[in-house]
Short mmCIF file of C-alpha atoms in Angstrom, two decimals:
data_model
loop_
_atom_site.label_atom_id
_atom_site.label_comp_id
_atom_site.label_asym_id
_atom_site.label_seq_id
_atom_site.Cartn_x
_atom_site.Cartn_y
_atom_site.Cartn_z
CA MET X 1 83.49 69.69 106.92
CA ALA X 2 86.20 70.69 109.39
CA LEU X 3 88.53 73.45 108.25
CA PRO X 4 92.28 72.78 108.72
CA ALA X 5 94.33 75.12 110.88
CA HIS X 6 97.52 74.56 108.88
CA LEU X 7 97.67 75.42 105.19
CA PRO X 8 100.80 74.54 103.17
CA GLY X 9 102.84 76.84 100.96
CA MET X 10 102.06 80.17 102.66
CA THR X 11 104.49 83.06 102.99
CA THR X 12 105.16 84.64 106.39
CA ARG X 13 102.81 87.52 105.64
CA ASP X 14 100.03 85.18 104.47
CA ALA X 15 100.49 83.01 107.56
CA ILE X 16 100.09 86.08 109.80
CA ILE X 17 96.91 87.15 108.00
CA ASP X 18 95.61 83.58 108.19
CA ALA X 19 95.34 83.96 111.98
CA PHE X 20 92.53 86.49 111.38
CA TYR X 21 90.88 84.32 108.75
CA ARG X 22 90.91 81.35 111.15
CA CYS X 23 89.36 83.51 113.86
CA VAL X 24 86.46 84.93 111.80
CA ASN X 25 85.84 81.54 110.17
CA ALA X 26 85.62 80.05 113.66
CA TYR X 27 82.73 82.42 114.39
CA ASP X 28 81.04 81.84 111.01
CA TYR X 29 81.48 78.02 110.97
CA ALA X 30 81.19 77.51 114.76
CA ASP X 31 84.57 75.76 114.60
CA ASP X 32 86.14 75.47 118.07
CA THR X 33 89.40 74.11 116.68
CA LEU X 34 89.94 77.15 114.49
CA PHE X 35 89.06 79.39 117.44
CA GLU X 36 91.70 77.74 119.64
CA SER X 37 94.31 77.88 116.85
CA SER X 38 93.87 81.61 116.17
CA LEU X 39 94.19 83.04 119.71
CA THR X 40 96.84 82.73 122.41
CA PRO X 41 95.67 81.54 125.86
CA ASN X 42 96.67 84.89 127.39
CA LEU X 43 94.85 86.99 124.79
CA THR X 44 93.66 90.48 125.75
CA ILE X 45 90.76 91.96 123.77
CA THR X 46 89.28 95.45 124.15
CA MET X 47 85.75 95.76 122.75
CA LEU X 48 83.16 98.50 123.20
CA GLY X 49 84.98 100.02 126.17
CA GLN X 50 85.42 96.71 128.01
CA THR X 51 88.51 94.54 128.28
CA MET X 52 88.50 90.75 128.51
CA HIS X 53 91.55 88.72 129.48
CA GLY X 54 92.24 85.18 128.39
CA ARG X 55 90.90 83.00 125.65
CA ASP X 56 88.53 81.18 128.01
CA GLU X 57 86.84 84.40 129.12
CA ILE X 58 86.38 85.48 125.49
CA ARG X 59 84.89 82.10 124.69
CA LYS X 60 82.55 82.38 127.66
CA HIS X 61 81.31 85.94 127.11
CA ASN X 62 81.52 86.29 123.34
CA TYR X 63 82.36 83.34 121.14
CA ASP X 64 79.94 80.73 122.55
CA PHE X 65 76.98 82.98 121.73
CA VAL X 66 78.05 84.62 118.48
CA LYS X 67 78.87 81.26 116.91
CA THR X 68 75.20 80.24 117.32
CA LEU X 69 74.07 83.14 115.10
CA ASP X 70 73.94 83.21 111.33
CA THR X 71 77.02 85.36 110.76
CA THR X 72 79.48 86.31 108.05
CA HIS X 73 82.61 88.38 108.66
CA PHE X 74 84.56 90.18 105.93
CA LEU X 75 88.11 91.54 106.32
CA SER X 76 89.75 94.14 104.07
CA ASN X 77 92.61 96.67 103.93
CA ILE X 78 94.91 94.30 105.82
CA ARG X 79 98.37 95.72 106.58
CA VAL X 80 101.16 93.74 108.27
CA GLN X 81 104.30 95.09 109.96
CA ILE X 82 106.69 92.31 111.02
CA LYS X 83 109.19 93.04 113.81
CA GLU X 84 111.68 91.39 116.20
CA GLY X 85 113.05 88.78 113.86
CA GLU X 86 109.70 87.69 112.48
CA LYS X 87 108.40 86.58 115.90
CA GLU X 88 105.85 89.38 116.33
CA ALA X 89 103.78 91.43 113.91
CA GLU X 90 101.38 94.36 114.11
CA VAL X 91 98.28 93.98 111.96
CA THR X 92 95.53 96.48 111.17
CA CYS X 93 92.44 95.83 109.06
CA ASN X 94 88.80 96.75 108.50
CA ALA X 95 85.96 94.35 109.27
CA VAL X 96 82.28 94.20 108.35
CA ALA X 97 80.06 91.66 110.13
CA TYR X 98 76.46 90.58 109.47
CA HIS X 99 74.49 89.01 112.36
CA TYR X 100 71.14 87.19 112.14
CA ARG X 101 69.34 85.14 114.74
CA PRO X 102 69.90 81.40 114.38
CA GLY X 103 68.16 79.98 111.34
CA THR X 104 66.80 83.33 110.08
CA GLY X 105 69.63 84.47 107.81
CA SER X 106 67.86 83.25 104.67
CA LEU X 107 64.49 84.83 105.54
CA PRO X 108 63.68 87.98 103.51
CA ASP X 109 62.36 90.03 106.47
CA ALA X 110 64.74 88.77 109.14
CA LYS X 111 66.13 91.27 111.59
CA THR X 112 69.84 91.86 111.24
CA LEU X 113 72.66 93.75 112.90
CA VAL X 114 75.45 94.97 110.61
CA SER X 115 78.58 96.55 112.03
CA GLY X 116 81.84 97.99 110.75
CA ALA X 117 84.97 97.97 112.90
CA LEU X 118 88.71 98.64 112.86
CA TYR X 119 91.05 95.94 114.17
CA ASP X 120 94.45 96.78 115.67
CA CYS X 121 96.21 93.60 116.78
CA LEU X 122 99.50 92.11 117.89
CA VAL X 123 100.20 88.66 116.42
CA VAL X 124 102.92 86.34 117.78
CA TRP X 125 104.55 83.12 116.54
CA ASP X 126 103.71 79.92 118.46
CA GLU X 127 106.69 77.58 118.16
CA GLY X 128 104.81 74.63 119.61
CA GLU X 129 101.96 74.61 117.09
CA GLY X 130 103.82 76.31 114.24
CA LEU X 131 101.11 78.95 113.86
CA TRP X 132 100.74 82.70 114.17
CA LYS X 133 98.20 83.66 116.85
CA ILE X 134 96.54 86.87 118.04
CA ARG X 135 97.75 88.02 121.49
CA GLU X 136 96.38 91.58 121.70
CA TRP X 137 93.21 92.70 119.95
CA GLU X 138 91.74 96.22 120.00
CA PHE X 139 88.24 96.29 118.52
CA LYS X 140 87.06 99.81 117.57
CA LEU X 141 83.43 99.91 116.44
CA MET X 142 82.92 102.63 113.79
CA TRP X 143 79.28 102.16 112.80
CA ARG X 144 76.33 99.81 113.00
CA GLU X 145 72.94 99.43 111.40
CA GLY X 146 69.97 97.28 112.25
CA ASP X 147 68.35 95.76 115.32
CA GLY X 148 70.54 95.49 118.42
CA SER X 149 68.20 92.87 119.89
CA VAL X 150 69.72 90.35 117.48
CA MET X 151 72.56 90.10 120.01
CA GLN X 152 70.05 89.22 122.78
CA PRO X 153 69.29 85.52 123.36
CA SER X 154 65.76 84.91 122.11
CA GLU X 155 63.63 82.24 120.53
CA VAL X 156 61.59 84.82 118.60
CA GLY X 157 61.83 84.40 114.84
CA ALA X 158 62.22 87.08 112.21
CA SER X 159 58.48 87.49 111.81
CA GLY X 160 57.94 88.01 115.54
CA ASP X 161 56.37 84.57 116.10
CA HIS X 162 57.82 82.09 118.55
CA HIS X 163 59.05 79.14 116.57
CA LYS X 164 61.94 76.73 116.46
CA PRO X 165 64.81 77.89 114.24
CA MET X 166 65.50 76.02 111.02
CA PHE X 167 68.82 74.88 112.48
CA THR X 168 70.79 75.58 115.64
CA ARG X 169 74.46 74.84 115.98
CA THR X 170 74.72 75.00 119.79
CA LYS X 171 72.53 75.91 122.70
CA THR X 172 72.31 79.51 123.78
CA ASN X 173 74.91 80.34 126.40
CA PRO X 174 73.61 82.16 129.52
CA HIS X 175 76.52 84.60 129.39
CA THR X 176 75.38 86.00 126.04
CA LYS X 177 73.27 88.54 127.92
CA ASP X 178 76.53 90.36 128.64
CA ILE X 179 76.96 90.99 124.91
CA TYR X 180 73.50 92.47 124.58
CA LYS X 181 74.17 94.67 127.62
CA ILE X 182 77.33 96.00 125.92
CA VAL X 183 75.36 96.78 122.77
CA GLN X 184 72.64 98.55 124.77
CA ASN X 185 75.16 100.59 126.76
CA ASN X 186 76.80 101.79 123.54
CA GLU X 187 73.56 102.47 121.68
CA GLN X 188 73.99 106.25 121.66
CA ASN X 189 77.45 105.98 120.10
CA MET X 190 76.09 103.95 117.20
CA SER X 191 73.57 106.50 115.91
CA ILE X 192 74.43 108.47 112.77
CA PHE X 193 72.62 111.57 114.09
CA ASP X 194 72.49 112.74 117.72
CA THR X 195 68.68 112.79 118.10
CA ASP X 196 66.60 113.05 121.23
CA THR X 197 65.49 109.41 120.81
CA ALA X 198 69.02 108.02 120.94
CA GLY X 199 68.50 106.60 124.43
CA LEU X 200 65.21 104.82 123.66
CA PRO X 201 65.06 101.09 122.86
CA ASP X 202 64.71 100.07 119.23
CA SER X 203 61.02 99.22 119.59
CA HIS X 204 60.21 102.88 120.44
CA ARG X 205 62.26 104.53 117.68
CA ALA X 206 60.79 106.20 114.64
CA THR X 207 63.69 104.71 112.69
CA ASP X 208 63.03 101.12 113.73
CA SER X 209 64.81 98.60 111.57
CA ALA X 210 61.48 97.50 110.10
CA HIS X 211 61.39 100.83 108.25
CA ARG X 212 64.32 101.36 105.97
CA LYS X 213 65.96 104.80 106.08
CA ILE X 214 66.22 107.10 103.09
CA GLU X 215 69.76 106.55 101.86
CA LEU X 216 71.76 109.44 100.40
CA GLN X 217 75.28 109.08 99.08
CA GLN X 218 76.71 112.50 100.01
CA PRO X 219 75.71 115.85 101.56
CA ALA X 220 75.29 117.33 98.07
CA ASP X 221 72.28 115.03 97.59
CA LEU X 222 70.60 116.55 100.64
CA THR X 223 71.46 120.05 99.43
CA TYR X 224 69.93 119.21 96.06
CA LEU X 225 66.66 118.07 97.67
CA ILE X 226 66.44 121.15 99.88
CA ALA X 227 67.32 123.48 96.99
CA ASN X 228 64.65 121.91 94.76
CA LEU X 229 61.99 122.27 97.45
CA SER X 230 63.05 125.87 98.16
CA ARG X 231 63.01 126.74 94.46
CA SER X 232 59.54 125.24 94.02
CA ALA X 233 58.25 127.18 97.02
CA ARG X 234 59.80 130.39 95.69
CA GLU X 235 58.11 129.87 92.30
CA LYS X 236 54.74 129.44 94.01
CA LEU X 237 55.40 132.52 96.10
CA ASP X 238 56.32 134.59 93.03
CA LYS X 239 53.18 133.35 91.28
CA HIS X 240 50.77 134.40 94.04
CA PHE X 241 52.79 137.41 95.26
CA PRO X 242 54.52 138.80 92.14
CA PRO X 243 57.57 140.95 92.98
CA SER X 244 56.36 143.70 90.60
CA ALA X 245 53.11 144.02 92.54
CA SER X 246 54.72 143.91 95.95
CA GLN X 247 56.39 147.35 95.83
CA GLN X 248 54.16 148.98 98.43
CA GLY X 249 54.93 151.57 101.07
CA VAL X 250 58.04 153.52 101.64
CA SER X 251 60.16 150.48 102.37
CA GLY X 252 59.14 148.82 99.10
CA GLU X 253 58.41 145.51 100.89
CA ASP X 254 55.15 143.56 100.99
CA ALA X 255 54.56 142.61 104.61
CA MET X 256 52.24 139.75 103.71
CA ARG X 257 54.70 138.28 101.21
CA LYS X 258 57.46 138.58 103.79
CA ARG X 259 55.35 136.77 106.38
CA VAL X 260 54.43 133.97 103.99
CA GLU X 261 58.06 133.65 102.92
CA ASP X 262 59.16 133.31 106.56
CA LEU X 263 56.52 130.67 107.25
CA VAL X 264 57.50 128.63 104.18
CA SER X 265 61.19 128.89 105.04
CA ASN X 266 60.54 127.73 108.61
CA TYR X 267 58.38 124.89 107.32
CA ILE X 268 61.14 123.64 105.00
CA THR X 269 63.74 123.87 107.77
CA ASN X 270 61.52 122.04 110.27
CA THR X 271 60.61 119.37 107.73
CA PHE X 272 64.21 118.38 107.10
CA ALA X 273 65.10 118.75 110.78
CA LEU X 274 62.37 116.24 111.68
CA ALA X 275 63.48 114.00 108.82
CA LYS X 276 67.01 113.63 110.21
CA PRO X 277 66.39 110.30 112.01
CA ASN X 278 65.02 108.85 108.77
CA LEU X 279 68.00 109.89 106.61
CA SER X 280 71.21 107.96 106.18
CA ILE X 281 74.18 109.79 104.65
CA ASN X 282 77.62 108.24 104.30
CA GLY X 283 79.86 109.64 107.01
CA LEU X 284 77.67 112.69 107.71
CA SER X 285 77.78 113.84 111.34
CA SER X 286 75.05 115.79 113.08
CA THR X 287 77.12 118.99 112.82
CA GLU X 288 77.40 118.62 109.06
CA MET X 289 73.69 117.87 108.90
CA GLU X 290 72.86 121.10 110.73
CA THR X 291 75.23 123.01 108.43
CA GLU X 292 73.36 121.76 105.36
CA LEU X 293 70.01 122.70 106.87
CA ALA X 294 71.26 126.16 107.83
CA ARG X 295 72.60 126.68 104.32
CA ALA X 296 69.22 125.80 102.80
CA GLY X 297 67.21 127.93 105.23
CA GLY X 298 69.53 130.97 105.32
CA GLU X 299 68.63 134.33 103.84
CA GLY X 300 70.59 136.69 101.60
CA GLY X 301 73.03 136.01 98.80
CA GLU X 302 72.60 133.81 95.82
CA GLU X 303 71.52 130.23 96.39
CA GLU X 304 73.39 127.48 94.68
CA GLU X 305 71.34 125.29 92.36
CA LEU X 306 72.60 121.77 91.89
CA ALA X 307 71.76 119.55 88.95
CA PRO X 308 71.17 115.82 89.39
CA PHE X 309 74.22 113.62 89.18
CA ASP X 310 74.84 112.60 85.55
CA SER X 311 76.61 109.23 85.51
CA LYS X 312 77.23 109.36 81.74
CA LEU X 313 78.81 112.80 82.04
CA ALA X 314 80.93 111.58 84.93
CA GLN X 315 82.09 108.58 82.89
CA ARG X 316 82.91 110.85 79.97
CA LEU X 317 84.85 113.16 82.27
CA GLN X 318 86.79 110.21 83.64
CA ALA X 319 87.53 109.02 80.10
CA LEU X 320 88.76 112.48 79.10
CA ALA X 321 90.91 112.69 82.21
CA ALA X 322 92.40 109.29 81.40
CA GLN X 323 93.02 110.41 77.81
CA ILE X 324 94.74 113.60 79.02
CA GLU X 325 96.90 111.56 81.35
CA ALA X 326 97.83 109.16 78.54
CA GLN X 327 98.67 112.02 76.17
CA THR X 328 100.74 113.73 78.87
CA LEU X 329 102.64 110.51 79.47
CA GLN X 330 103.19 110.07 75.74
CA LEU X 331 104.46 113.67 75.46
CA ALA X 332 106.85 113.12 78.36
CA ASN X 333 108.17 109.97 76.70
CA LEU X 334 108.64 111.84 73.42
CA ARG X 335 110.56 114.61 75.17
CA ARG X 336 112.83 112.00 76.65
CA THR X 337 113.34 109.77 73.61
CA ALA X 338 112.63 111.95 70.54
CA PRO X 339 115.97 113.88 70.38
CA GLY X 340 118.08 110.74 70.59
CA GLU X 341 115.83 108.86 68.19
CA THR X 342 115.93 111.73 65.67
CA ALA X 343 119.74 111.97 65.85
CA ARG X 344 120.07 108.21 65.45
CA LYS X 345 117.80 108.13 62.40
CA TRP X 346 119.61 111.10 60.80
CA GLU X 347 122.99 109.43 61.36
CA GLU X 348 121.76 106.14 59.94
CA GLY X 349 120.33 107.97 56.92
CA PHE X 350 123.54 109.95 56.37
CA VAL X 351 125.75 106.86 56.56
CA GLY X 352 123.37 104.93 54.35
CA ARG X 353 123.27 107.64 51.71
CA GLY X 354 127.11 107.91 51.76
CA ARG X 355 127.47 104.16 51.35
CA GLU X 356 124.94 104.19 48.54
CA TRP X 357 126.79 107.02 46.75
CA GLU X 358 130.13 105.21 47.04
CA GLU X 359 128.65 102.00 45.67
CA ARG X 360 127.05 103.85 42.79
CA PHE X 361 130.33 105.71 42.06
CA ALA X 362 132.25 102.41 42.01
CA VAL X 363 129.71 100.82 39.68
CA GLU X 364 129.83 103.79 37.32
CA GLY X 365 133.68 103.75 37.39
CA ARG X 366 133.80 100.07 36.52
CA GLY X 367 131.33 100.61 33.72
CA ARG X 368 133.31 103.46 32.25
CA MET X 369 136.55 101.44 32.48
CA GLU X 370 134.96 98.55 30.65
CA LEU X 371 133.68 100.96 28.07
CA ALA X 372 137.16 102.52 27.65
CA ARG X 373 138.77 99.12 27.17
CA GLY X 374 136.53 98.45 24.23
CA VAL X 375 137.35 101.75 22.44
CA ASP X 376 139.89 101.66 19.52
CA VAL X 377 141.83 104.95 19.38
CA GLY X 378 142.86 104.16 15.77
CA VAL X 379 146.51 105.39 15.92
CA SER X 380 148.11 105.12 12.34
CA GLU X 381 151.82 104.89 11.33
CA VAL X 382 153.83 107.92 12.42
CA LYS X 383 155.36 109.91 9.56
CA ARG X 384 159.24 110.18 9.39
CA GLN X 385 159.52 107.64 12.17
CA GLU X 386 163.03 106.49 11.13
CA GLU X 387 164.33 110.08 10.87
CA VAL X 388 162.94 110.89 14.31
CA GLU X 389 164.48 107.78 15.82
CA ARG X 390 167.88 108.60 14.22
CA SER X 391 167.77 112.17 15.52
CA TRP X 392 166.92 110.79 18.99
CA ARG X 393 169.91 108.46 18.96
CA ASP X 394 172.27 111.25 17.77
CA GLY X 395 171.09 113.47 20.56
CA GLU X 396 171.69 110.74 23.13
CA GLU X 397 175.24 110.13 21.81
CA ARG X 398 176.14 113.83 21.89
CA LEU X 399 174.82 114.16 25.39
CA GLY X 400 177.04 111.25 26.40
CA VAL X 401 180.11 112.91 24.86
CA LEU X 402 179.21 116.19 26.53
CA LYS X 403 178.91 114.46 29.85
CA THR X 404 182.33 112.80 29.58
CA GLY X 405 184.13 116.00 28.48
CA MET X 406 182.47 118.23 31.01
CA GLY X 407 185.07 117.57 33.72
CA SER X 408 188.13 118.48 31.62
CA THR X 409 186.40 121.58 30.31
CA VAL X 410 185.66 122.76 33.84
CA ALA X 411 189.27 122.15 34.87
CA ARG X 412 190.60 124.19 31.97
CA LEU X 413 188.16 126.95 32.85
CA GLU X 414 189.45 127.07 36.40
CA LYS X 415 193.04 127.25 35.23
CA ALA X 416 192.22 130.09 32.84
CA LYS X 417 190.45 131.95 35.62
CA MET X 418 193.50 131.63 37.85
CA ALA X 419 195.80 132.85 35.05
CA VAL X 420 193.64 135.93 34.56
CA GLU X 421 193.81 136.71 38.25
CA VAL X 422 197.62 136.40 38.29
CA ALA X 423 197.93 138.62 35.24
CA GLU X 424 195.74 141.26 36.82
CA GLU X 425 197.86 141.33 39.95
CA LYS X 426 201.02 142.04 37.97
#
């Protein structure tokens, strides 16, 4: 089934990344159309210290051979930076590739070459085809494992017997020897440890791919192994040369114990030094390896004892850390929302209680009013009512007379006052 070069409904970023997917799928599916659609004719690729120019040269010296192998390429950590009006983009990603000789990928003991690389590329927009294509490609090999002869044209099967592969997509290209030469020239840069056998071919190595290396996850694992062996040797030494019985001479040191201790220490150091080519530690350089060996074989001071890694304890620690983070986040949210929420609830409660009190007061007032309306005060006939009414009317009449005669009385009073004043003057 042919894979299409154009896929509908992709965003600009997805279309840029698709150029890489078309390219690696071209290698894995031996699809020449995808290969042509993913690279510009003037492509420049730098790989393993060599630079190739043009898509045709890359096809001749790389693609036509690699596509005959059983390969799978995986891309990850893809980052895209679009520039110049979405006509160019810089793309970086990580790549892991598995290589098997043709028809041997499904065999359990087949030789394989696995590599990890960093891609740094410039991708441009092709107006004519409506596709993003790779124009500049820098291939930086970070690591590799396995048999480099996989990249050498050969009819030898995985078991070492000459046989016809189960299937072959194309004939071997004569220029594929250039690829194997590149791999051989860069053999020393691929080794995890800088050993004396780095320049020897794979068939002469102690760490041939037929023998799997001892895999350790981190330097602490190596330290744990060395510390355990050193502790066991020290226990044996204390058993056969007890410290209490070794206080001899003026110096207080047992010469024989000291000699045995030196021999055992040198033996442990040499054992792990010789085991370096057979150990594989993630990202551990030769300098770090020597540091770990020196730490285990050094004298003086207290030695650190490491316990085996406890996955359950690690999971529990992660769970507790997540719980602490959740509680911290909850506390931060409470500090931000609790004061306002408390004030709002208090205000709502205060208003609600006031409204409730007013309603209850109104209900009680209406009840008391209804109760008062139904009460008979029982007022009887007032005694001497007619006499009181007559006295009231007489009082009103006299007040009326007094009011009408008040003016003349005041006038007479004024005249009398004036007469008195005149008389006093005379």
